[in-house]
GROMACS .gro file of C-alpha atoms in nm:
model
  494
    1UNK     CA    1  -2.667   3.242  -0.198
    2UNK     CA    2  -2.757   3.303  -0.560
    3UNK     CA    3  -2.501   3.486  -0.773
    4UNK     CA    4  -2.537   3.553  -1.146
    5UNK     CA    5  -2.826   3.309  -1.168
    6UNK     CA    6  -2.636   3.020  -1.001
    7UNK     CA    7  -2.678   2.877  -0.650
    8UNK     CA    8  -2.338   2.863  -0.478
    9UNK     CA    9  -2.203   2.773  -0.133
   10UNK     CA   10  -1.910   2.960   0.024
   11UNK     CA   11  -1.692   2.895   0.329
   12UNK     CA   12  -1.634   3.161   0.603
   13UNK     CA   13  -1.344   3.302   0.399
   14UNK     CA   14  -1.561   3.354   0.094
   15UNK     CA   15  -1.417   3.069  -0.113
   16UNK     CA   16  -1.660   2.877  -0.336
   17UNK     CA   17  -1.679   2.516  -0.214
   18UNK     CA   18  -1.983   2.406  -0.419
   19UNK     CA   19  -2.207   2.542  -0.691
   20UNK     CA   20  -2.513   2.417  -0.877
   21UNK     CA   21  -2.462   2.297  -1.233
   22UNK     CA   22  -2.776   2.469  -1.362
   23UNK     CA   23  -2.862   2.839  -1.361
   24UNK     CA   24  -3.168   2.983  -1.186
   25UNK     CA   25  -3.395   3.220  -1.377
   26UNK     CA   26  -3.555   3.507  -1.189
   27UNK     CA   27  -3.543   3.607  -0.822
   28UNK     CA   28  -3.551   3.378  -0.518
   29UNK     CA   29  -3.749   3.486  -0.207
   30UNK     CA   30  -3.642   3.217   0.040
   31UNK     CA   31  -3.470   2.882   0.093
   32UNK     CA   32  -3.609   2.595   0.300
   33UNK     CA   33  -3.505   2.247   0.414
   34UNK     CA   34  -3.821   2.035   0.387
   35UNK     CA   35  -3.904   1.748   0.623
   36UNK     CA   36  -3.827   1.506   0.340
   37UNK     CA   37  -3.466   1.628   0.330
   38UNK     CA   38  -3.521   1.819   0.007
   39UNK     CA   39  -3.344   2.158   0.008
   40UNK     CA   40  -3.538   2.405  -0.207
   41UNK     CA   41  -3.516   2.763  -0.342
   42UNK     CA   42  -3.863   2.912  -0.390
   43UNK     CA   43  -4.076   3.223  -0.433
   44UNK     CA   44  -4.359   3.331  -0.205
   45UNK     CA   45  -4.703   3.215  -0.326
   46UNK     CA   46  -4.567   2.966  -0.579
   47UNK     CA   47  -4.578   2.586  -0.551
   48UNK     CA   48  -4.304   2.543  -0.812
   49UNK     CA   49  -3.951   2.542  -0.678
   50UNK     CA   50  -3.681   2.740  -0.860
   51UNK     CA   51  -3.426   2.476  -0.760
   52UNK     CA   52  -3.435   2.163  -0.540
   53UNK     CA   53  -3.166   1.919  -0.428
   54UNK     CA   54  -3.381   1.614  -0.511
   55UNK     CA   55  -3.337   1.696  -0.881
   56UNK     CA   56  -2.956   1.701  -0.845
   57UNK     CA   57  -2.853   1.380  -0.659
   58UNK     CA   58  -2.486   1.311  -0.579
   59UNK     CA   59  -2.414   0.989  -0.389
   60UNK     CA   60  -2.728   0.960  -0.168
   61UNK     CA   61  -3.094   0.881  -0.221
   62UNK     CA   62  -3.329   0.972   0.065
   63UNK     CA   63  -3.674   0.821   0.140
   64UNK     CA   64  -3.943   0.963  -0.090
   65UNK     CA   65  -3.675   1.085  -0.333
   66UNK     CA   66  -3.729   0.963  -0.689
   67UNK     CA   67  -3.429   0.886  -0.912
   68UNK     CA   68  -3.556   1.004  -1.249
   69UNK     CA   69  -3.459   0.895  -1.596
   70UNK     CA   70  -3.118   1.043  -1.679
   71UNK     CA   71  -3.024   1.121  -1.316
   72UNK     CA   72  -2.715   0.951  -1.174
   73UNK     CA   73  -2.575   0.856  -0.836
   74UNK     CA   74  -2.194   0.879  -0.827
   75UNK     CA   75  -1.985   0.756  -0.534
   76UNK     CA   76  -1.730   0.983  -0.367
   77UNK     CA   77  -1.359   0.915  -0.424
   78UNK     CA   78  -1.284   0.835  -0.059
   79UNK     CA   79  -1.461   0.865   0.276
   80UNK     CA   80  -1.346   1.225   0.334
   81UNK     CA   81  -1.298   1.321  -0.033
   82UNK     CA   82  -1.623   1.424  -0.204
   83UNK     CA   83  -1.479   1.429  -0.554
   84UNK     CA   84  -1.639   1.194  -0.805
   85UNK     CA   85  -1.546   0.830  -0.750
   86UNK     CA   86  -1.541   0.520  -0.970
   87UNK     CA   87  -1.897   0.387  -0.926
   88UNK     CA   88  -2.213   0.517  -1.088
   89UNK     CA   89  -2.580   0.415  -1.068
   90UNK     CA   90  -2.838   0.554  -1.310
   91UNK     CA   91  -3.158   0.482  -1.506
   92UNK     CA   92  -3.122   0.426  -1.878
   93UNK     CA   93  -3.379   0.541  -2.135
   94UNK     CA   94  -3.514   0.183  -2.146
   95UNK     CA   95  -3.600   0.229  -1.773
   96UNK     CA   96  -3.341  -0.023  -1.655
   97UNK     CA   97  -3.138   0.053  -1.341
   98UNK     CA   98  -2.768  -0.013  -1.407
   99UNK     CA   99  -2.451  -0.003  -1.200
  100UNK     CA  100  -2.102   0.027  -1.349
  101UNK     CA  101  -1.760   0.180  -1.296
  102UNK     CA  102  -1.635   0.494  -1.470
  103UNK     CA  103  -1.315   0.690  -1.525
  104UNK     CA  104  -1.382   1.007  -1.318
  105UNK     CA  105  -1.166   1.234  -1.535
  106UNK     CA  106  -1.340   1.147  -1.863
  107UNK     CA  107  -1.669   0.992  -1.736
  108UNK     CA  108  -1.597   0.692  -1.962
  109UNK     CA  109  -1.830   0.406  -1.864
  110UNK     CA  110  -1.701   0.052  -1.827
  111UNK     CA  111  -1.918  -0.252  -1.894
  112UNK     CA  112  -2.227  -0.279  -1.672
  113UNK     CA  113  -2.202  -0.545  -1.400
  114UNK     CA  114  -2.552  -0.499  -1.257
  115UNK     CA  115  -2.875  -0.447  -1.452
  116UNK     CA  116  -3.227  -0.455  -1.309
  117UNK     CA  117  -3.349  -0.635  -1.622
  118UNK     CA  118  -3.131  -0.935  -1.540
  119UNK     CA  119  -3.195  -1.175  -1.254
  120UNK     CA  120  -3.038  -1.475  -1.085
  121UNK     CA  121  -3.138  -1.733  -0.830
  122UNK     CA  122  -2.994  -1.753  -0.482
  123UNK     CA  123  -2.872  -2.098  -0.392
  124UNK     CA  124  -2.562  -2.263  -0.246
  125UNK     CA  125  -2.396  -2.318  -0.584
  126UNK     CA  126  -2.472  -1.981  -0.742
  127UNK     CA  127  -2.536  -1.689  -0.503
  128UNK     CA  128  -2.603  -1.354  -0.670
  129UNK     CA  129  -2.494  -1.029  -0.512
  130UNK     CA  130  -2.717  -0.771  -0.348
  131UNK     CA  131  -2.695  -0.391  -0.335
  132UNK     CA  132  -2.722  -0.192  -0.011
  133UNK     CA  133  -2.673   0.176   0.068
  134UNK     CA  134  -2.442   0.208   0.368
  135UNK     CA  135  -2.457   0.475   0.634
  136UNK     CA  136  -2.204   0.680   0.435
  137UNK     CA  137  -2.428   0.687   0.126
  138UNK     CA  138  -2.220   0.432  -0.066
  139UNK     CA  139  -2.378   0.161  -0.276
  140UNK     CA  140  -2.217  -0.164  -0.156
  141UNK     CA  141  -2.205  -0.482  -0.361
  142UNK     CA  142  -2.230  -0.764  -0.105
  143UNK     CA  143  -2.165  -1.127  -0.190
  144UNK     CA  144  -2.159  -1.451   0.006
  145UNK     CA  145  -1.835  -1.556   0.171
  146UNK     CA  146  -1.746  -1.847  -0.055
  147UNK     CA  147  -1.773  -1.626  -0.364
  148UNK     CA  148  -1.496  -1.398  -0.230
  149UNK     CA  149  -1.232  -1.676  -0.230
  150UNK     CA  150  -1.150  -1.711  -0.596
  151UNK     CA  151  -0.916  -1.979  -0.741
  152UNK     CA  152  -0.658  -1.727  -0.868
  153UNK     CA  153  -0.508  -1.395  -0.762
  154UNK     CA  154  -0.457  -1.240  -0.420
  155UNK     CA  155  -0.823  -1.276  -0.326
  156UNK     CA  156  -1.080  -1.025  -0.206
  157UNK     CA  157  -0.840  -0.870   0.049
  158UNK     CA  158  -0.501  -0.928  -0.118
  159UNK     CA  159  -0.182  -1.068   0.035
  160UNK     CA  160  -0.114  -1.130   0.406
  161UNK     CA  161  -0.479  -1.076   0.505
  162UNK     CA  162  -0.811  -1.255   0.522
  163UNK     CA  163  -1.176  -1.184   0.443
  164UNK     CA  164  -1.441  -1.208   0.714
  165UNK     CA  165  -1.813  -1.129   0.699
  166UNK     CA  166  -1.943  -0.925   0.995
  167UNK     CA  167  -2.317  -0.866   1.002
  168UNK     CA  168  -2.338  -0.926   0.628
  169UNK     CA  169  -2.071  -0.664   0.550
  170UNK     CA  170  -1.735  -0.763   0.398
  171UNK     CA  171  -1.430  -0.681   0.614
  172UNK     CA  172  -1.060  -0.731   0.551
  173UNK     CA  173  -0.840  -0.799   0.854
  174UNK     CA  174  -0.472  -0.860   0.915
  175UNK     CA  175  -0.365  -1.182   1.092
  176UNK     CA  176  -0.153  -1.169   1.408
  177UNK     CA  177   0.202  -1.057   1.333
  178UNK     CA  178   0.085  -0.834   1.044
  179UNK     CA  179  -0.020  -0.524   1.241
  180UNK     CA  180  -0.091  -0.263   0.971
  181UNK     CA  181  -0.442  -0.186   0.845
  182UNK     CA  182  -0.587  -0.415   0.580
  183UNK     CA  183  -0.682  -0.113   0.363
  184UNK     CA  184  -0.316  -0.004   0.339
  185UNK     CA  185  -0.173  -0.354   0.317
  186UNK     CA  186  -0.077  -0.599   0.593
  187UNK     CA  187   0.299  -0.604   0.638
  188UNK     CA  188   0.481  -0.857   0.852
  189UNK     CA  189   0.600  -0.696   1.176
  190UNK     CA  190   0.921  -0.902   1.191
  191UNK     CA  191   1.063  -1.060   0.875
  192UNK     CA  192   1.133  -1.431   0.919
  193UNK     CA  193   1.502  -1.518   0.927
  194UNK     CA  194   1.653  -1.864   0.890
  195UNK     CA  195   1.981  -1.749   1.053
  196UNK     CA  196   1.902  -1.774   1.425
  197UNK     CA  197   2.252  -1.838   1.556
  198UNK     CA  198   2.240  -2.017   1.893
  199UNK     CA  199   1.867  -1.949   1.936
  200UNK     CA  200   1.608  -2.221   1.890
  201UNK     CA  201   1.286  -2.160   1.691
  202UNK     CA  202   1.069  -2.181   2.004
  203UNK     CA  203   1.283  -1.904   2.158
  204UNK     CA  204   1.216  -1.674   1.863
  205UNK     CA  205   0.862  -1.760   1.748
  206UNK     CA  206   0.518  -1.835   1.891
  207UNK     CA  207   0.254  -2.037   1.707
  208UNK     CA  208  -0.100  -1.893   1.727
  209UNK     CA  209  -0.390  -2.101   1.593
  210UNK     CA  210  -0.675  -1.930   1.405
  211UNK     CA  211  -1.006  -2.119   1.392
  212UNK     CA  212  -1.210  -2.154   1.070
  213UNK     CA  213  -0.939  -1.966   0.879
  214UNK     CA  214  -0.769  -2.079   0.560
  215UNK     CA  215  -0.572  -1.937   0.266
  216UNK     CA  216  -0.742  -2.086  -0.036
  217UNK     CA  217  -0.489  -2.048  -0.321
  218UNK     CA  218  -0.165  -1.980  -0.134
  219UNK     CA  219   0.105  -2.216  -0.258
  220UNK     CA  220   0.142  -2.545  -0.065
  221UNK     CA  221   0.512  -2.621  -0.078
  222UNK     CA  222   0.483  -2.915   0.163
  223UNK     CA  223   0.207  -3.142   0.292
  224UNK     CA  224   0.242  -3.343   0.613
  225UNK     CA  225   0.006  -3.638   0.663
  226UNK     CA  226  -0.134  -3.798   0.867
  227UNK     CA  227  -0.105  -3.534   1.135
  228UNK     CA  228  -0.287  -3.346   1.411
  229UNK     CA  229  -0.279  -2.983   1.532
  230UNK     CA  230   0.020  -3.003   1.767
  231UNK     CA  231   0.228  -3.198   1.516
  232UNK     CA  232   0.145  -2.958   1.231
  233UNK     CA  233   0.220  -2.652   1.445
  234UNK     CA  234   0.558  -2.795   1.550
  235UNK     CA  235   0.646  -2.881   1.189
  236UNK     CA  236   0.577  -2.522   1.075
  237UNK     CA  237   0.767  -2.380   1.372
  238UNK     CA  238   1.084  -2.574   1.286
  239UNK     CA  239   1.059  -2.496   0.913
  240UNK     CA  240   1.210  -2.152   0.842
  241UNK     CA  241   1.018  -2.122   0.513
  242UNK     CA  242   0.678  -2.186   0.674
  243UNK     CA  243   0.479  -1.878   0.777
  244UNK     CA  244   0.138  -2.041   0.821
  245UNK     CA  245  -0.012  -2.390   0.798
  246UNK     CA  246  -0.368  -2.500   0.726
  247UNK     CA  247  -0.499  -2.813   0.901
  248UNK     CA  248  -0.781  -2.979   0.713
  249UNK     CA  249  -0.878  -3.328   0.816
  250UNK     CA  250  -0.559  -3.529   0.875
  251UNK     CA  251  -0.350  -3.315   0.638
  252UNK     CA  252  -0.121  -3.023   0.722
  253UNK     CA  253  -0.064  -2.781   0.430
  254UNK     CA  254   0.244  -2.564   0.494
  255UNK     CA  255   0.256  -2.226   0.318
  256UNK     CA  256   0.526  -1.961   0.275
  257UNK     CA  257   0.514  -1.587   0.214
  258UNK     CA  258   0.300  -1.426   0.096
  259UNK     CA  259  -0.021  -1.604   0.211
  260UNK     CA  260  -0.302  -1.512  -0.027
  261UNK     CA  261  -0.678  -1.539  -0.063
  262UNK     CA  262  -0.743  -1.570   0.311
  263UNK     CA  263  -1.097  -1.633   0.437
  264UNK     CA  264  -1.275  -1.691   0.767
  265UNK     CA  265  -1.572  -1.926   0.726
  266UNK     CA  266  -1.753  -2.073   1.026
  267UNK     CA  267  -1.891  -2.352   0.806
  268UNK     CA  268  -1.544  -2.485   0.721
  269UNK     CA  269  -1.372  -2.706   0.980
  270UNK     CA  270  -1.010  -2.590   0.943
  271UNK     CA  271  -0.741  -2.448   1.170
  272UNK     CA  272  -0.446  -2.229   1.076
  273UNK     CA  273  -0.136  -2.217   1.303
  274UNK     CA  274   0.052  -1.898   1.213
  275UNK     CA  275   0.414  -1.819   1.307
  276UNK     CA  276   0.462  -1.492   1.499
  277UNK     CA  277   0.795  -1.347   1.608
  278UNK     CA  278   0.833  -1.280   1.978
  279UNK     CA  279   0.900  -0.921   2.076
  280UNK     CA  280   1.261  -0.823   2.005
  281UNK     CA  281   1.379  -1.175   1.921
  282UNK     CA  282   1.437  -1.108   1.554
  283UNK     CA  283   1.636  -0.788   1.598
  284UNK     CA  284   1.965  -0.805   1.414
  285UNK     CA  285   2.152  -0.717   1.727
  286UNK     CA  286   2.023  -1.025   1.913
  287UNK     CA  287   2.112  -1.256   1.624
  288UNK     CA  288   2.455  -1.104   1.585
  289UNK     CA  289   2.517  -1.151   1.958
  290UNK     CA  290   2.425  -1.517   1.920
  291UNK     CA  291   2.675  -1.554   1.635
  292UNK     CA  292   2.945  -1.352   1.801
  293UNK     CA  293   2.943  -1.583   2.105
  294UNK     CA  294   3.099  -1.851   1.885
  295UNK     CA  295   3.393  -1.643   1.773
  296UNK     CA  296   3.468  -1.440   2.083
  297UNK     CA  297   3.815  -1.510   2.215
  298UNK     CA  298   4.035  -1.401   2.498
  299UNK     CA  299   4.245  -1.170   2.279
  300UNK     CA  300   4.322  -0.829   2.437
  301UNK     CA  301   4.440  -0.529   2.240
  302UNK     CA  302   4.775  -0.395   2.364
  303UNK     CA  303   4.893  -0.039   2.367
  304UNK     CA  304   4.547   0.127   2.402
  305UNK     CA  305   4.651   0.325   2.708
  306UNK     CA  306   4.965   0.455   2.534
  307UNK     CA  307   4.773   0.571   2.225
  308UNK     CA  308   4.463   0.700   2.401
  309UNK     CA  309   4.576   1.063   2.432
  310UNK     CA  310   4.691   1.078   2.068
  311UNK     CA  311   4.362   0.933   1.946
  312UNK     CA  312   4.160   1.183   2.149
  313UNK     CA  313   4.350   1.477   2.001
  314UNK     CA  314   4.310   1.343   1.645
  315UNK     CA  315   3.940   1.276   1.703
  316UNK     CA  316   3.886   1.633   1.825
  317UNK     CA  317   4.057   1.779   1.517
  318UNK     CA  318   3.862   1.554   1.281
  319UNK     CA  319   3.537   1.638   1.459
  320UNK     CA  320   3.579   2.015   1.417
  321UNK     CA  321   3.685   1.974   1.054
  322UNK     CA  322   3.381   1.765   0.958
  323UNK     CA  323   3.148   1.974   1.175
  324UNK     CA  324   3.216   2.295   0.982
  325UNK     CA  325   3.226   2.112   0.647
  326UNK     CA  326   2.893   1.950   0.727
  327UNK     CA  327   2.730   2.286   0.809
  328UNK     CA  328   2.842   2.432   0.478
  329UNK     CA  329   2.705   2.136   0.283
  330UNK     CA  330   2.378   2.148   0.474
  331UNK     CA  331   2.327   2.511   0.375
  332UNK     CA  332   2.373   2.419   0.011
  333UNK     CA  333   2.144   2.115   0.042
  334UNK     CA  334   1.871   2.318   0.215
  335UNK     CA  335   1.866   2.564  -0.072
  336UNK     CA  336   1.837   2.276  -0.315
  337UNK     CA  337   1.551   2.124  -0.114
  338UNK     CA  338   1.359   2.451  -0.109
  339UNK     CA  339   1.398   2.489  -0.484
  340UNK     CA  340   1.254   2.143  -0.542
  341UNK     CA  341   0.967   2.206  -0.300
  342UNK     CA  342   0.984   1.871  -0.119
  343UNK     CA  343   1.019   1.754   0.239
  344UNK     CA  344   1.263   1.474   0.157
  345UNK     CA  345   1.583   1.417   0.352
  346UNK     CA  346   1.883   1.594   0.200
  347UNK     CA  347   2.204   1.389   0.196
  348UNK     CA  348   2.556   1.513   0.130
  349UNK     CA  349   2.767   1.352  -0.138
  350UNK     CA  350   3.025   1.236   0.117
  351UNK     CA  351   2.753   1.067   0.325
  352UNK     CA  352   2.639   0.866   0.025
  353UNK     CA  353   2.996   0.793  -0.075
  354UNK     CA  354   3.058   0.634   0.265
  355UNK     CA  355   2.719   0.461   0.268
  356UNK     CA  356   2.791   0.287  -0.065
  357UNK     CA  357   3.158   0.208   0.016
  358UNK     CA  358   3.284   0.429  -0.268
  359UNK     CA  359   2.991   0.318  -0.492
  360UNK     CA  360   3.112  -0.040  -0.486
  361UNK     CA  361   2.807  -0.267  -0.534
  362UNK     CA  362   2.608  -0.206  -0.855
  363UNK     CA  363   2.238  -0.303  -0.849
  364UNK     CA  364   2.145  -0.189  -1.199
  365UNK     CA  365   2.201   0.065  -1.477
  366UNK     CA  366   1.956   0.293  -1.657
  367UNK     CA  367   1.949   0.557  -1.925
  368UNK     CA  368   2.048   0.841  -1.691
  369UNK     CA  369   2.257   0.670  -1.427
  370UNK     CA  370   2.357   0.373  -1.214
  371UNK     CA  371   2.197   0.230  -0.898
  372UNK     CA  372   2.421   0.124  -0.607
  373UNK     CA  373   2.350  -0.055  -0.281
  374UNK     CA  374   2.429   0.128   0.044
  375UNK     CA  375   2.372   0.124   0.419
  376UNK     CA  376   2.285   0.422   0.641
  377UNK     CA  377   2.211   0.457   1.012
  378UNK     CA  378   1.857   0.549   1.121
  379UNK     CA  379   1.752   0.762   1.416
  380UNK     CA  380   1.725   0.441   1.620
  381UNK     CA  381   2.095   0.364   1.556
  382UNK     CA  382   2.010   0.064   1.338
  383UNK     CA  383   2.146  -0.002   0.989
  384UNK     CA  384   1.904   0.041   0.696
  385UNK     CA  385   1.977  -0.081   0.344
  386UNK     CA  386   1.919   0.176   0.069
  387UNK     CA  387   1.940   0.198  -0.311
  388UNK     CA  388   2.130   0.503  -0.440
  389UNK     CA  389   2.063   0.618  -0.795
  390UNK     CA  390   2.357   0.825  -0.925
  391UNK     CA  391   2.305   1.036  -1.236
  392UNK     CA  392   2.618   0.988  -1.445
  393UNK     CA  393   2.565   1.249  -1.717
  394UNK     CA  394   2.461   1.577  -1.559
  395UNK     CA  395   2.355   1.748  -1.879
  396UNK     CA  396   2.043   1.955  -1.923
  397UNK     CA  397   1.831   1.648  -1.996
  398UNK     CA  398   1.970   1.465  -1.691
  399UNK     CA  399   1.904   1.763  -1.463
  400UNK     CA  400   1.544   1.783  -1.583
  401UNK     CA  401   1.502   1.408  -1.528
  402UNK     CA  402   1.644   1.443  -1.174
  403UNK     CA  403   1.407   1.726  -1.071
  404UNK     CA  404   1.107   1.560  -1.236
  405UNK     CA  405   1.170   1.234  -1.049
  406UNK     CA  406   1.207   1.411  -0.713
  407UNK     CA  407   0.896   1.628  -0.758
  408UNK     CA  408   0.669   1.350  -0.885
  409UNK     CA  409   0.771   1.045  -0.681
  410UNK     CA  410   0.851   1.249  -0.368
  411UNK     CA  411   0.487   1.364  -0.348
  412UNK     CA  412   0.335   1.026  -0.437
  413UNK     CA  413   0.274   0.763  -0.168
  414UNK     CA  414   0.146   0.416  -0.257
  415UNK     CA  415   0.211   0.065  -0.124
  416UNK     CA  416   0.320  -0.050  -0.475
  417UNK     CA  417   0.564   0.238  -0.531
  418UNK     CA  418   0.924   0.223  -0.409
  419UNK     CA  419   0.954   0.493  -0.141
  420UNK     CA  420   1.187   0.785  -0.218
  421UNK     CA  421   1.382   0.858   0.103
  422UNK     CA  422   1.592   1.156   0.000
  423UNK     CA  423   1.825   1.314  -0.254
  424UNK     CA  424   2.159   1.484  -0.300
  425UNK     CA  425   2.205   1.792  -0.518
  426UNK     CA  426   2.561   1.925  -0.489
  427UNK     CA  427   2.663   2.087  -0.815
  428UNK     CA  428   2.734   1.808  -1.066
  429UNK     CA  429   2.657   1.539  -0.804
  430UNK     CA  430   2.288   1.448  -0.830
  431UNK     CA  431   2.164   1.134  -0.655
  432UNK     CA  432   1.832   0.985  -0.541
  433UNK     CA  433   1.795   0.755  -0.239
  434UNK     CA  434   1.526   0.482  -0.234
  435UNK     CA  435   1.423   0.196  -0.007
  436UNK     CA  436   1.628  -0.115  -0.086
  437UNK     CA  437   1.417  -0.400  -0.230
  438UNK     CA  438   1.569  -0.712  -0.073
  439UNK     CA  439   1.407  -0.955  -0.318
  440UNK     CA  440   1.553  -0.777  -0.624
  441UNK     CA  441   1.378  -0.708  -0.948
  442UNK     CA  442   1.097  -0.917  -1.094
  443UNK     CA  443   1.320  -1.008  -1.390
  444UNK     CA  444   1.577  -1.172  -1.162
  445UNK     CA  445   1.303  -1.357  -0.980
  446UNK     CA  446   1.149  -1.483  -1.305
  447UNK     CA  447   1.454  -1.558  -1.520
  448UNK     CA  448   1.753  -1.607  -1.290
  449UNK     CA  449   1.621  -1.740  -0.956
  450UNK     CA  450   1.643  -2.114  -0.895
  451UNK     CA  451   1.328  -2.097  -0.683
  452UNK     CA  452   1.092  -1.975  -0.955
  453UNK     CA  453   0.739  -1.873  -0.845
  454UNK     CA  454   0.437  -2.077  -0.947
  455UNK     CA  455   0.184  -1.922  -1.183
  456UNK     CA  456  -0.062  -1.835  -0.905
  457UNK     CA  457   0.205  -1.622  -0.736
  458UNK     CA  458   0.299  -1.460  -1.069
  459UNK     CA  459  -0.066  -1.363  -1.127
  460UNK     CA  460  -0.088  -1.226  -0.773
  461UNK     CA  461   0.220  -1.006  -0.820
  462UNK     CA  462   0.088  -0.885  -1.155
  463UNK     CA  463  -0.252  -0.798  -1.005
  464UNK     CA  464  -0.091  -0.592  -0.731
  465UNK     CA  465   0.101  -0.395  -0.993
  466UNK     CA  466  -0.226  -0.269  -1.146
  467UNK     CA  467  -0.234  -0.027  -0.844
  468UNK     CA  468  -0.605   0.052  -0.883
  469UNK     CA  469  -0.613   0.211  -0.536
  470UNK     CA  470  -0.369   0.489  -0.619
  471UNK     CA  471  -0.532   0.833  -0.596
  472UNK     CA  472  -0.264   1.000  -0.810
  473UNK     CA  473  -0.246   0.818  -1.144
  474UNK     CA  474   0.103   0.709  -1.247
  475UNK     CA  475   0.227   0.681  -1.607
  476UNK     CA  476   0.560   0.495  -1.593
  477UNK     CA  477   0.639   0.481  -1.971
  478UNK     CA  478   0.901   0.205  -1.922
  479UNK     CA  479   0.717  -0.099  -1.784
  480UNK     CA  480   0.931  -0.416  -1.788
  481UNK     CA  481   1.031  -0.686  -1.537
  482UNK     CA  482   1.355  -0.496  -1.460
  483UNK     CA  483   1.146  -0.195  -1.343
  484UNK     CA  484   0.933  -0.396  -1.098
  485UNK     CA  485   1.084  -0.490  -0.760
  486UNK     CA  486   0.977  -0.721  -0.477
  487UNK     CA  487   1.017  -0.651  -0.105
  488UNK     CA  488   1.040  -0.903   0.182
  489UNK     CA  489   0.665  -0.968   0.164
  490UNK     CA  490   0.676  -1.015  -0.217
  491UNK     CA  491   0.480  -0.691  -0.267
  492UNK     CA  492   0.537  -0.553  -0.617
  493UNK     CA  493   0.680  -0.200  -0.629
  494UNK     CA  494   0.798   0.034  -0.908
   0.00000   0.00000   0.00000
């Protein structure tokens, strides 16, 4: 419909979901979708359209549609989000077609990386990229396989994944044992553990060989030669640090976490045996049973039958006491959660006090509080390590910092952001509960660890921290190695 000289589109509830940028002068008699795909507003008896969609392109160019000088194609932000994205194609006044990235909020244009006035030759040593419009209307930049495996960084697909070309289109896939989607990051299903107790490696792991697959720049911490496939696979299986090996010729290159810059290339004669945990074999309970078999004795506790009745009575009294106390605290915590407007788990102060063993182990200190290590039980009755941030000075500034951190981080989800699990807000006791980062902070890994990372791995961790894929932009204001943490897969998180 046309309202106040502007063409607008409303949903069934009357809300405006789209409107034309330009105003329309005069009356409109009818609208029509032409066979060319051009949607027009026109008057009877006139060959001049009052408004047409071909003059206002978004992210799609149809056959017979002309992209005029000054008109731009802008990609959408995501597949189901039609907000402006980061890529833009347009014709400059000098009639050159250019492609570049932009900052959607300010429309600032970065340096052009495609220009129709430039050209290159396609050969084995130097293959230029081509542009294709996909079925979603996106402009894809497609390159040959060997150009995607660069000598530094995490590669085209990042850590724990590999690049494969399917029908000329680039695809990122997760290897076996890393079941999550490549777009959200491939995470190891079972973290490798060198403490197997009485179990042998072949009882815990399987070795699966991937053909024509290699990890180009992943660190080689050991090379076995001369060797063959079975020998290389067995060597990686018995080495607790080895997660994948690459067999090339008579050499076996063993690699540890995180494997980076993975590629599948049918022209390269390589094999990659990868270590995969068998179902259930790496559960802590199985390993602890294996250890406990060594120390089990024939000792029997005496006097249990005599004390059983007393213990039952005491347990009943304690249960009722904590039951009513817990209900009262939950009421208070629920009010606090509603005020903050989040869906995070609300902990009581006593729960966190027990989880941290009276706030015993200190992980770090900041301007507003101290971070302690703790352990809580999940819904599956397994122990989960957590990091508890306790605000020491509950003054007005500290209270504002507490609510700001809950509201901002609690609504932000990103693979390079430490996940906020819950909080506690009981009067002066204000605490935040995060996932525990088992590899510690980046500063410890760089300056205190005996096993310092090579420079390729440092560059990879730094590249991940750029978090270009985050929809909600984050301004940290205190970037330093102590603020960056590493999980089991060496993924950088803040």
